[in-house]
mmCIF file of N, CA, C and O in Angstrom:
data_model
loop_
_atom_site.group_PDB
_atom_site.id
_atom_site.type_symbol
_atom_site.label_atom_id
_atom_site.label_comp_id
_atom_site.label_asym_id
_atom_site.label_seq_id
_atom_site.Cartn_x
_atom_site.Cartn_y
_atom_site.Cartn_z
ATOM 1 N N UNK A 66 -4.214 -12.264 -0.904
ATOM 2 C CA UNK A 66 -3.955 -11.629 0.123
ATOM 3 C C UNK A 66 -3.882 -13.494 0.364
ATOM 4 O O UNK A 66 -4.999 -14.206 1.221
ATOM 5 N N UNK A 67 -3.531 -13.771 1.963
ATOM 6 C CA UNK A 67 -3.640 -15.426 2.430
ATOM 7 C C UNK A 67 -4.552 -15.038 3.321
ATOM 8 O O UNK A 67 -4.235 -13.985 4.470
ATOM 9 N N UNK A 68 -5.809 -16.169 3.507
ATOM 10 C CA UNK A 68 -6.350 -15.804 4.706
ATOM 11 C C UNK A 68 -5.152 -16.029 6.253
ATOM 12 O O UNK A 68 -4.253 -16.833 6.469
ATOM 13 N N UNK A 69 -5.710 -15.877 7.448
ATOM 14 C CA UNK A 69 -5.431 -15.371 8.534
ATOM 15 C C UNK A 69 -5.958 -16.256 8.479
ATOM 16 O O UNK A 69 -6.589 -16.130 9.410
ATOM 17 N N UNK A 70 -5.408 -16.856 10.634
ATOM 18 C CA UNK A 70 -5.642 -17.372 11.754
ATOM 19 C C UNK A 70 -6.832 -16.794 12.239
ATOM 20 O O UNK A 70 -6.499 -15.581 12.080
ATOM 21 N N UNK A 71 -7.724 -16.828 13.120
ATOM 22 C CA UNK A 71 -8.131 -16.390 14.308
ATOM 23 C C UNK A 71 -7.346 -14.784 15.445
ATOM 24 O O UNK A 71 -7.787 -13.889 15.063
ATOM 25 N N UNK A 72 -6.220 -16.256 15.563
ATOM 26 C CA UNK A 72 -4.876 -15.469 16.265
ATOM 27 C C UNK A 72 -4.719 -14.343 15.770
ATOM 28 O O UNK A 72 -4.287 -12.691 16.281
ATOM 29 N N UNK A 73 -3.896 -15.038 14.607
ATOM 30 C CA UNK A 73 -3.134 -13.482 13.731
ATOM 31 C C UNK A 73 -3.856 -12.672 12.995
ATOM 32 O O UNK A 73 -3.716 -11.194 13.717
ATOM 33 N N UNK A 74 -5.709 -12.874 12.847
ATOM 34 C CA UNK A 74 -6.055 -11.181 12.621
ATOM 35 C C UNK A 74 -6.492 -10.651 13.786
ATOM 36 O O UNK A 74 -6.638 -9.769 13.718
ATOM 37 N N UNK A 75 -6.264 -11.180 15.300
ATOM 38 C CA UNK A 75 -6.915 -10.750 16.255
ATOM 39 C C UNK A 75 -5.796 -9.074 16.271
ATOM 40 O O UNK A 75 -5.971 -8.524 17.066
ATOM 41 N N UNK A 76 -4.850 -9.757 16.047
ATOM 42 C CA UNK A 76 -3.645 -9.266 16.577
ATOM 43 C C UNK A 76 -2.692 -8.164 15.343
ATOM 44 O O UNK A 76 -2.377 -7.379 16.180
ATOM 45 N N UNK A 77 -3.513 -8.018 14.736
ATOM 46 C CA UNK A 77 -3.555 -6.736 12.860
ATOM 47 C C UNK A 77 -4.475 -5.454 13.821
ATOM 48 O O UNK A 77 -5.710 -5.438 14.890
ATOM 49 N N UNK A 78 -3.552 -4.248 13.022
ATOM 50 C CA UNK A 78 -4.141 -3.313 14.745
ATOM 51 C C UNK A 78 -5.311 -3.280 13.627
ATOM 52 O O UNK A 78 -6.244 -3.796 12.056
ATOM 53 N N UNK A 79 -7.053 -2.489 14.933
ATOM 54 C CA UNK A 79 -7.664 -2.488 14.086
ATOM 55 C C UNK A 79 -8.383 -1.622 13.391
ATOM 56 O O UNK A 79 -9.137 -2.112 12.477
ATOM 57 N N UNK A 80 -8.013 -0.643 12.429
ATOM 58 C CA UNK A 80 -7.789 0.145 11.505
ATOM 59 C C UNK A 80 -7.766 -0.772 10.759
ATOM 60 O O UNK A 80 -8.367 -0.578 9.200
ATOM 61 N N UNK A 81 -6.285 -1.864 10.060
ATOM 62 C CA UNK A 81 -6.526 -2.963 9.025
ATOM 63 C C UNK A 81 -7.635 -3.493 9.395
ATOM 64 O O UNK A 81 -8.178 -4.455 8.252
ATOM 65 N N UNK A 82 -8.200 -3.941 10.405
ATOM 66 C CA UNK A 82 -9.200 -4.868 9.606
ATOM 67 C C UNK A 82 -10.101 -4.300 9.095
ATOM 68 O O UNK A 82 -10.944 -5.125 8.262
ATOM 69 N N UNK A 83 -10.157 -3.033 9.723
ATOM 70 C CA UNK A 83 -11.427 -2.466 9.065
ATOM 71 C C UNK A 83 -11.386 -2.539 8.184
ATOM 72 O O UNK A 83 -12.236 -2.097 7.337
ATOM 73 N N UNK A 84 -10.485 -1.426 7.355
ATOM 74 C CA UNK A 84 -9.954 -2.170 6.298
ATOM 75 C C UNK A 84 -10.499 -3.145 5.242
ATOM 76 O O UNK A 84 -11.045 -3.087 4.018
ATOM 77 N N UNK A 85 -9.760 -3.841 5.938
ATOM 78 C CA UNK A 85 -9.762 -5.562 4.593
ATOM 79 C C UNK A 85 -11.340 -5.742 4.899
ATOM 80 O O UNK A 85 -11.872 -6.313 4.165
ATOM 81 N N UNK A 86 -11.850 -5.482 6.041
ATOM 82 C CA UNK A 86 -13.468 -6.291 5.727
ATOM 83 C C UNK A 86 -14.857 -5.122 5.255
ATOM 84 O O UNK A 86 -15.539 -5.522 4.735
ATOM 85 N N UNK A 87 -13.824 -3.234 4.902
ATOM 86 C CA UNK A 87 -14.828 -3.200 4.369
ATOM 87 C C UNK A 87 -14.673 -2.669 2.548
ATOM 88 O O UNK A 87 -14.542 -2.257 2.489
ATOM 89 N N UNK A 88 -13.153 -3.997 2.358
ATOM 90 C CA UNK A 88 -12.878 -3.027 0.898
ATOM 91 C C UNK A 88 -13.720 -3.348 -0.098
ATOM 92 O O UNK A 88 -14.349 -2.693 -1.123
ATOM 93 N N UNK A 89 -14.363 -4.547 -0.063
ATOM 94 C CA UNK A 89 -15.274 -4.745 -1.298
ATOM 95 C C UNK A 89 -16.661 -3.378 -1.154
ATOM 96 O O UNK A 89 -16.573 -3.163 -2.313
ATOM 97 N N UNK A 90 -17.524 -2.973 -0.590
ATOM 98 C CA UNK A 90 -18.005 -2.219 -0.064
ATOM 99 C C UNK A 90 -17.616 -1.300 -0.569
ATOM 100 O O UNK A 90 -17.843 0.137 -1.638
ATOM 101 N N UNK A 91 -16.422 0.024 -0.436
ATOM 102 C CA UNK A 91 -15.300 0.507 -1.129
ATOM 103 C C UNK A 91 -15.165 0.759 -2.056
ATOM 104 O O UNK A 91 -15.514 1.063 -2.546
ATOM 105 N N UNK A 92 -14.726 -0.226 -2.136
ATOM 106 C CA UNK A 92 -14.503 -0.834 -4.153
ATOM 107 C C UNK A 92 -15.937 -0.186 -4.278
ATOM 108 O O UNK A 92 -16.150 0.080 -5.910
ATOM 109 N N UNK A 93 -17.425 -0.792 -4.466
ATOM 110 C CA UNK A 93 -18.223 -0.207 -5.324
ATOM 111 C C UNK A 93 -18.130 1.231 -4.844
ATOM 112 O O UNK A 93 -18.931 1.331 -5.765
ATOM 113 N N UNK A 94 -18.381 2.040 -3.887
ATOM 114 C CA UNK A 94 -19.201 2.764 -3.833
ATOM 115 C C UNK A 94 -17.944 4.000 -4.159
ATOM 116 O O UNK A 94 -18.048 5.419 -5.532
ATOM 117 N N UNK A 95 -16.548 3.534 -4.651
ATOM 118 C CA UNK A 95 -15.733 4.427 -5.440
ATOM 119 C C UNK A 95 -16.099 4.258 -7.276
ATOM 120 O O UNK A 95 -16.025 5.006 -7.431
ATOM 121 N N UNK A 96 -16.073 2.911 -7.135
ATOM 122 C CA UNK A 96 -16.688 3.044 -8.410
ATOM 123 C C UNK A 96 -18.346 4.245 -9.161
ATOM 124 O O UNK A 96 -18.170 4.331 -10.111
ATOM 125 N N UNK A 97 -18.597 3.689 -8.129
ATOM 126 C CA UNK A 97 -20.554 4.528 -8.237
ATOM 127 C C UNK A 97 -20.053 6.235 -7.901
ATOM 128 O O UNK A 97 -20.451 7.005 -8.935
ATOM 129 N N UNK A 98 -18.923 6.752 -6.755
ATOM 130 C CA UNK A 98 -18.577 8.225 -6.721
ATOM 131 C C UNK A 98 -18.433 8.788 -8.455
ATOM 132 O O UNK A 98 -18.330 9.420 -9.312
ATOM 133 N N UNK A 99 -17.357 7.458 -9.176
ATOM 134 C CA UNK A 99 -15.666 7.260 -10.179
ATOM 135 C C UNK A 99 -17.272 8.045 -11.423
ATOM 136 O O UNK A 99 -17.172 9.307 -11.692
ATOM 137 N N UNK A 100 -18.431 7.399 -11.031
ATOM 138 C CA UNK A 100 -19.319 6.872 -12.503
ATOM 139 C C UNK A 100 -20.194 8.245 -12.578
ATOM 140 O O UNK A 100 -20.332 8.725 -13.885
ATOM 141 N N UNK A 101 -20.879 9.129 -11.486
ATOM 142 C CA UNK A 101 -21.187 10.417 -11.544
ATOM 143 C C UNK A 101 -20.184 11.495 -11.387
ATOM 144 O O UNK A 101 -20.287 12.531 -11.385
ATOM 145 N N UNK A 102 -18.847 11.147 -11.583
ATOM 146 C CA UNK A 102 -18.328 12.288 -11.530
ATOM 147 C C UNK A 102 -17.515 12.862 -13.060
ATOM 148 O O UNK A 102 -17.814 14.434 -12.971
ATOM 149 N N UNK A 103 -18.082 12.438 -13.728
ATOM 150 C CA UNK A 103 -17.864 13.222 -14.530
ATOM 151 C C UNK A 103 -19.852 14.337 -15.410
ATOM 152 O O UNK A 103 -19.240 15.255 -15.630
ATOM 153 N N UNK A 104 -20.558 14.123 -14.316
ATOM 154 C CA UNK A 104 -20.846 15.496 -14.409
ATOM 155 C C UNK A 104 -21.167 16.097 -14.047
ATOM 156 O O UNK A 104 -21.644 17.504 -14.145
ATOM 157 N N UNK A 105 -20.313 16.136 -12.438
ATOM 158 C CA UNK A 105 -19.565 17.204 -11.657
ATOM 159 C C UNK A 105 -19.328 18.317 -13.071
ATOM 160 O O UNK A 105 -18.465 19.350 -12.568
ATOM 161 N N UNK A 106 -18.205 17.367 -13.103
ATOM 162 C CA UNK A 106 -16.974 18.398 -13.981
ATOM 163 C C UNK A 106 -17.936 19.053 -15.435
ATOM 164 O O UNK A 106 -16.689 20.238 -16.054
ATOM 165 N N UNK A 107 -18.586 18.965 -15.802
ATOM 166 C CA UNK A 107 -19.520 19.331 -16.807
ATOM 167 C C UNK A 107 -20.389 20.221 -16.718
ATOM 168 O O UNK A 107 -20.284 20.557 -17.483
ATOM 169 N N UNK A 108 -20.565 20.743 -16.140
ATOM 170 C CA UNK A 108 -21.957 21.150 -14.663
ATOM 171 C C UNK A 108 -21.440 22.993 -14.086
ATOM 172 O O UNK A 108 -20.938 21.798 -12.933
ATOM 173 N N UNK A 109 -21.087 23.480 -14.714
ATOM 174 C CA UNK A 109 -19.700 24.834 -13.428
ATOM 175 C C UNK A 109 -21.190 24.541 -12.214
ATOM 176 O O UNK A 109 -20.379 24.431 -11.097
ATOM 177 N N UNK A 110 -22.510 24.790 -12.124
ATOM 178 C CA UNK A 110 -23.290 24.939 -10.600
ATOM 179 C C UNK A 110 -22.548 23.763 -9.608
ATOM 180 O O UNK A 110 -22.665 23.828 -9.116
ATOM 181 N N UNK A 111 -22.691 22.231 -10.007
ATOM 182 C CA UNK A 111 -21.990 21.325 -9.641
ATOM 183 C C UNK A 111 -20.755 21.372 -8.730
ATOM 184 O O UNK A 111 -21.085 21.111 -7.350
ATOM 185 N N UNK A 112 -19.997 22.300 -9.850
ATOM 186 C CA UNK A 112 -18.674 21.532 -9.320
ATOM 187 C C UNK A 112 -18.160 22.735 -8.284
ATOM 188 O O UNK A 112 -17.672 22.296 -7.403
ATOM 189 N N UNK A 113 -18.906 23.527 -8.371
ATOM 190 C CA UNK A 113 -18.859 25.183 -7.091
ATOM 191 C C UNK A 113 -19.516 24.776 -6.887
ATOM 192 O O UNK A 113 -18.544 25.020 -5.172
ATOM 193 N N UNK A 114 -20.828 23.631 -6.155
ATOM 194 C CA UNK A 114 -20.702 23.024 -4.711
ATOM 195 C C UNK A 114 -20.485 21.720 -4.161
ATOM 196 O O UNK A 114 -20.079 22.115 -3.104
ATOM 197 N N UNK A 115 -19.672 21.774 -5.022
ATOM 198 C CA UNK A 115 -18.481 19.583 -4.719
ATOM 199 C C UNK A 115 -17.531 21.173 -3.482
ATOM 200 O O UNK A 115 -17.515 20.186 -3.047
ATOM 201 N N UNK A 116 -17.467 21.537 -4.556
ATOM 202 C CA UNK A 116 -15.769 22.544 -4.202
ATOM 203 C C UNK A 116 -16.385 23.149 -2.254
ATOM 204 O O UNK A 116 -15.920 23.624 -1.964
ATOM 205 N N UNK A 117 -17.903 23.619 -2.431
ATOM 206 C CA UNK A 117 -18.732 24.466 -1.626
ATOM 207 C C UNK A 117 -18.235 23.247 0.228
ATOM 208 O O UNK A 117 -18.274 23.825 0.785
ATOM 209 N N UNK A 118 -18.426 22.251 -0.153
ATOM 210 C CA UNK A 118 -18.706 21.250 0.775
ATOM 211 C C UNK A 118 -17.877 20.820 1.303
ATOM 212 O O UNK A 118 -17.325 20.804 2.378
ATOM 213 N N UNK A 119 -16.250 21.134 0.157
ATOM 214 C CA UNK A 119 -14.872 21.012 0.569
ATOM 215 C C UNK A 119 -13.992 22.714 1.593
ATOM 216 O O UNK A 119 -13.641 21.847 1.796
ATOM 217 N N UNK A 120 -15.561 23.396 1.887
ATOM 218 C CA UNK A 120 -14.516 24.413 2.786
ATOM 219 C C UNK A 120 -14.288 24.331 3.555
ATOM 220 O O UNK A 120 -13.085 24.076 4.393
ATOM 221 N N UNK A 121 -15.160 23.765 4.377
ATOM 222 C CA UNK A 121 -14.790 23.123 6.248
ATOM 223 C C UNK A 121 -14.151 22.105 6.074
ATOM 224 O O UNK A 121 -13.555 22.082 7.418
ATOM 225 N N UNK A 122 -13.957 21.136 5.886
ATOM 226 C CA UNK A 122 -12.552 20.579 5.733
ATOM 227 C C UNK A 122 -11.588 21.391 4.795
ATOM 228 O O UNK A 122 -10.175 21.377 6.327
ATOM 229 N N UNK A 123 -11.609 21.745 4.930
ATOM 230 C CA UNK A 123 -9.607 22.070 4.191
ATOM 231 C C UNK A 123 -9.393 23.415 5.298
ATOM 232 O O UNK A 123 -8.797 23.736 5.793
ATOM 233 N N UNK A 124 -11.118 24.735 5.947
ATOM 234 C CA UNK A 124 -10.232 25.580 6.836
ATOM 235 C C UNK A 124 -10.210 24.983 8.395
ATOM 236 O O UNK A 124 -9.196 25.559 8.872
ATOM 237 N N UNK A 125 -11.048 23.459 8.679
ATOM 238 C CA UNK A 125 -10.470 22.732 9.940
ATOM 239 C C UNK A 125 -8.959 22.366 9.208
ATOM 240 O O UNK A 125 -7.670 22.773 10.376
ATOM 241 N N UNK A 126 -8.915 21.852 8.486
ATOM 242 C CA UNK A 126 -6.853 21.709 8.387
ATOM 243 C C UNK A 126 -5.965 22.668 8.544
ATOM 244 O O UNK A 126 -4.786 23.316 9.047
ATOM 245 N N UNK A 127 -5.953 23.905 7.511
ATOM 246 C CA UNK A 127 -5.648 25.080 7.648
ATOM 247 C C UNK A 127 -5.758 25.734 8.925
ATOM 248 O O UNK A 127 -4.786 26.081 9.542
ATOM 249 N N UNK A 128 -6.487 25.642 9.918
ATOM 250 C CA UNK A 128 -6.258 25.931 10.987
ATOM 251 C C UNK A 128 -5.779 25.631 11.718
ATOM 252 O O UNK A 128 -4.796 25.958 13.019
ATOM 253 N N UNK A 129 -5.506 23.606 11.817
ATOM 254 C CA UNK A 129 -4.985 22.936 12.228
ATOM 255 C C UNK A 129 -2.882 23.540 12.540
ATOM 256 O O UNK A 129 -2.543 23.670 13.403
ATOM 257 N N UNK A 130 -3.080 23.637 11.023
ATOM 258 C CA UNK A 130 -1.534 23.976 10.801
ATOM 259 C C UNK A 130 -1.429 25.071 11.377
ATOM 260 O O UNK A 130 -0.086 25.517 11.550
ATOM 261 N N UNK A 131 -2.280 25.987 10.835
ATOM 262 C CA UNK A 131 -1.899 27.604 11.694
ATOM 263 C C UNK A 131 -1.675 27.178 13.350
ATOM 264 O O UNK A 131 -0.614 27.638 14.176
ATOM 265 N N UNK A 132 -2.301 26.714 13.748
ATOM 266 C CA UNK A 132 -2.238 26.462 15.560
ATOM 267 C C UNK A 132 -0.811 25.802 15.503
ATOM 268 O O UNK A 132 -0.321 26.384 16.375
ATOM 269 N N UNK A 133 -0.943 24.543 15.002
ATOM 270 C CA UNK A 133 0.595 23.302 15.087
ATOM 271 C C UNK A 133 1.781 24.896 15.129
ATOM 272 O O UNK A 133 3.104 24.446 15.847
ATOM 273 N N UNK A 134 1.745 25.106 13.897
ATOM 274 C CA UNK A 134 3.504 26.524 13.774
ATOM 275 C C UNK A 134 3.130 27.398 15.035
ATOM 276 O O UNK A 134 4.223 27.195 15.362
ATOM 277 N N UNK A 135 2.289 27.628 15.915
ATOM 278 C CA UNK A 135 1.976 28.647 16.742
ATOM 279 C C UNK A 135 2.221 27.359 18.216
ATOM 280 O O UNK A 135 2.871 28.340 18.779
ATOM 281 N N UNK A 136 2.774 26.488 18.491
ATOM 282 C CA UNK A 136 3.223 25.381 19.512
ATOM 283 C C UNK A 136 4.507 25.383 19.456
ATOM 284 O O UNK A 136 4.907 25.593 18.803
ATOM 285 N N UNK A 137 4.810 24.975 20.435
ATOM 286 C CA UNK A 137 6.392 24.587 20.392
ATOM 287 C C UNK A 137 7.027 23.669 19.424
ATOM 288 O O UNK A 137 5.852 22.877 19.049
ATOM 289 N N UNK A 138 7.675 24.111 18.746
ATOM 290 C CA UNK A 138 8.247 23.316 17.724
ATOM 291 C C UNK A 138 8.593 21.485 18.652
ATOM 292 O O UNK A 138 8.088 20.790 17.335
ATOM 293 N N UNK A 139 8.972 20.861 19.359
ATOM 294 C CA UNK A 139 8.725 19.874 20.030
ATOM 295 C C UNK A 139 8.141 18.805 19.528
ATOM 296 O O UNK A 139 8.231 17.779 19.361
ATOM 297 N N UNK A 140 6.710 19.898 19.863
ATOM 298 C CA UNK A 140 5.191 19.696 19.006
ATOM 299 C C UNK A 140 4.970 19.368 18.374
ATOM 300 O O UNK A 140 4.863 18.367 17.737
ATOM 301 N N UNK A 141 5.031 19.857 17.322
ATOM 302 C CA UNK A 141 4.599 20.475 16.034
ATOM 303 C C UNK A 141 5.220 19.438 15.039
ATOM 304 O O UNK A 141 5.467 18.392 14.558
ATOM 305 N N UNK A 142 7.214 18.807 15.554
ATOM 306 C CA UNK A 142 7.385 17.620 14.651
ATOM 307 C C UNK A 142 7.554 15.890 15.734
ATOM 308 O O UNK A 142 6.945 15.476 14.390
ATOM 309 N N UNK A 143 6.632 15.963 16.465
ATOM 310 C CA UNK A 143 6.137 14.880 16.985
ATOM 311 C C UNK A 143 4.202 14.644 16.364
ATOM 312 O O UNK A 143 5.035 13.574 16.324
ATOM 313 N N UNK A 144 3.374 15.646 15.889
ATOM 314 C CA UNK A 144 3.052 15.868 14.678
ATOM 315 C C UNK A 144 2.720 15.539 14.135
ATOM 316 O O UNK A 144 2.401 14.764 13.320
ATOM 317 N N UNK A 145 3.989 16.493 13.401
ATOM 318 C CA UNK A 145 3.926 15.987 11.812
ATOM 319 C C UNK A 145 4.843 14.258 11.198
ATOM 320 O O UNK A 145 4.918 13.916 10.717
ATOM 321 N N UNK A 146 6.006 13.882 12.631
ATOM 322 C CA UNK A 146 6.158 11.959 12.200
ATOM 323 C C UNK A 146 5.246 11.261 12.687
ATOM 324 O O UNK A 146 4.907 10.357 11.644
ATOM 325 N N UNK A 147 3.864 11.888 13.194
ATOM 326 C CA UNK A 147 3.384 11.054 13.530
ATOM 327 C C UNK A 147 2.426 11.090 12.518
ATOM 328 O O UNK A 147 1.427 10.455 11.733
ATOM 329 N N UNK A 148 2.054 11.957 11.356
ATOM 330 C CA UNK A 148 1.255 12.090 10.594
ATOM 331 C C UNK A 148 1.835 11.067 9.103
ATOM 332 O O UNK A 148 0.918 10.792 8.534
ATOM 333 N N UNK A 149 3.017 11.301 9.357
ATOM 334 C CA UNK A 149 3.547 10.979 8.064
ATOM 335 C C UNK A 149 3.503 9.798 8.601
ATOM 336 O O UNK A 149 3.425 8.903 6.673
ATOM 337 N N UNK A 150 3.456 8.910 8.744
ATOM 338 C CA UNK A 150 3.065 7.606 9.171
ATOM 339 C C UNK A 150 2.090 6.817 9.321
ATOM 340 O O UNK A 150 1.693 5.681 9.114
ATOM 341 N N UNK A 151 1.068 7.730 9.005
ATOM 342 C CA UNK A 151 -0.225 7.264 9.414
ATOM 343 C C UNK A 151 -0.557 6.486 7.571
ATOM 344 O O UNK A 151 0.124 6.522 6.997
ATOM 345 N N UNK A 152 -1.232 5.218 7.779
ATOM 346 C CA UNK A 152 -2.047 4.460 6.148
ATOM 347 C C UNK A 152 -2.553 5.075 5.756
ATOM 348 O O UNK A 152 -3.755 4.691 5.967
ATOM 349 N N UNK A 153 -2.390 6.286 4.822
ATOM 350 C CA UNK A 153 -3.334 6.860 4.382
ATOM 351 C C UNK A 153 -3.623 6.061 2.630
ATOM 352 O O UNK A 153 -4.666 6.545 1.759
ATOM 353 N N UNK A 154 -2.908 5.875 1.929
ATOM 354 C CA UNK A 154 -3.037 4.951 0.996
ATOM 355 C C UNK A 154 -3.411 3.658 0.441
ATOM 356 O O UNK A 154 -3.918 3.145 1.817
ATOM 357 N N UNK A 155 -3.171 2.881 -0.429
ATOM 358 C CA UNK A 155 -4.739 1.562 -0.164
ATOM 359 C C UNK A 155 -3.423 0.835 -0.193
ATOM 360 O O UNK A 155 -2.580 0.023 -0.594
#
C-alpha cells in the first residue's frame, strides 16, 4: 500500500487505521493459532472444549436474531443493511 500523508491517514476511519496498525501482530497471532489447530482437530476432548467456548457467542447472536425478527420490519431492514456493509473481510 502506498504511504499516506498524516492528513490523509487522519481522514481514514478509525477501524481502517486500527487494522493497518495491527496487521503484522494479527498475522503472527493467526500463524500461531493455525499451528495449534492441528492438535485441536485430532483430540476429541480439545475439540469439544473449543466448541464449548463458542457457545455463548452463538447464543448471543441467535438471541439477537430472534429479537430482530420480533421488531418492527423497518428497523430490521435498517440493521440488516448496515450489517452487510461492515468490513468483516481482510
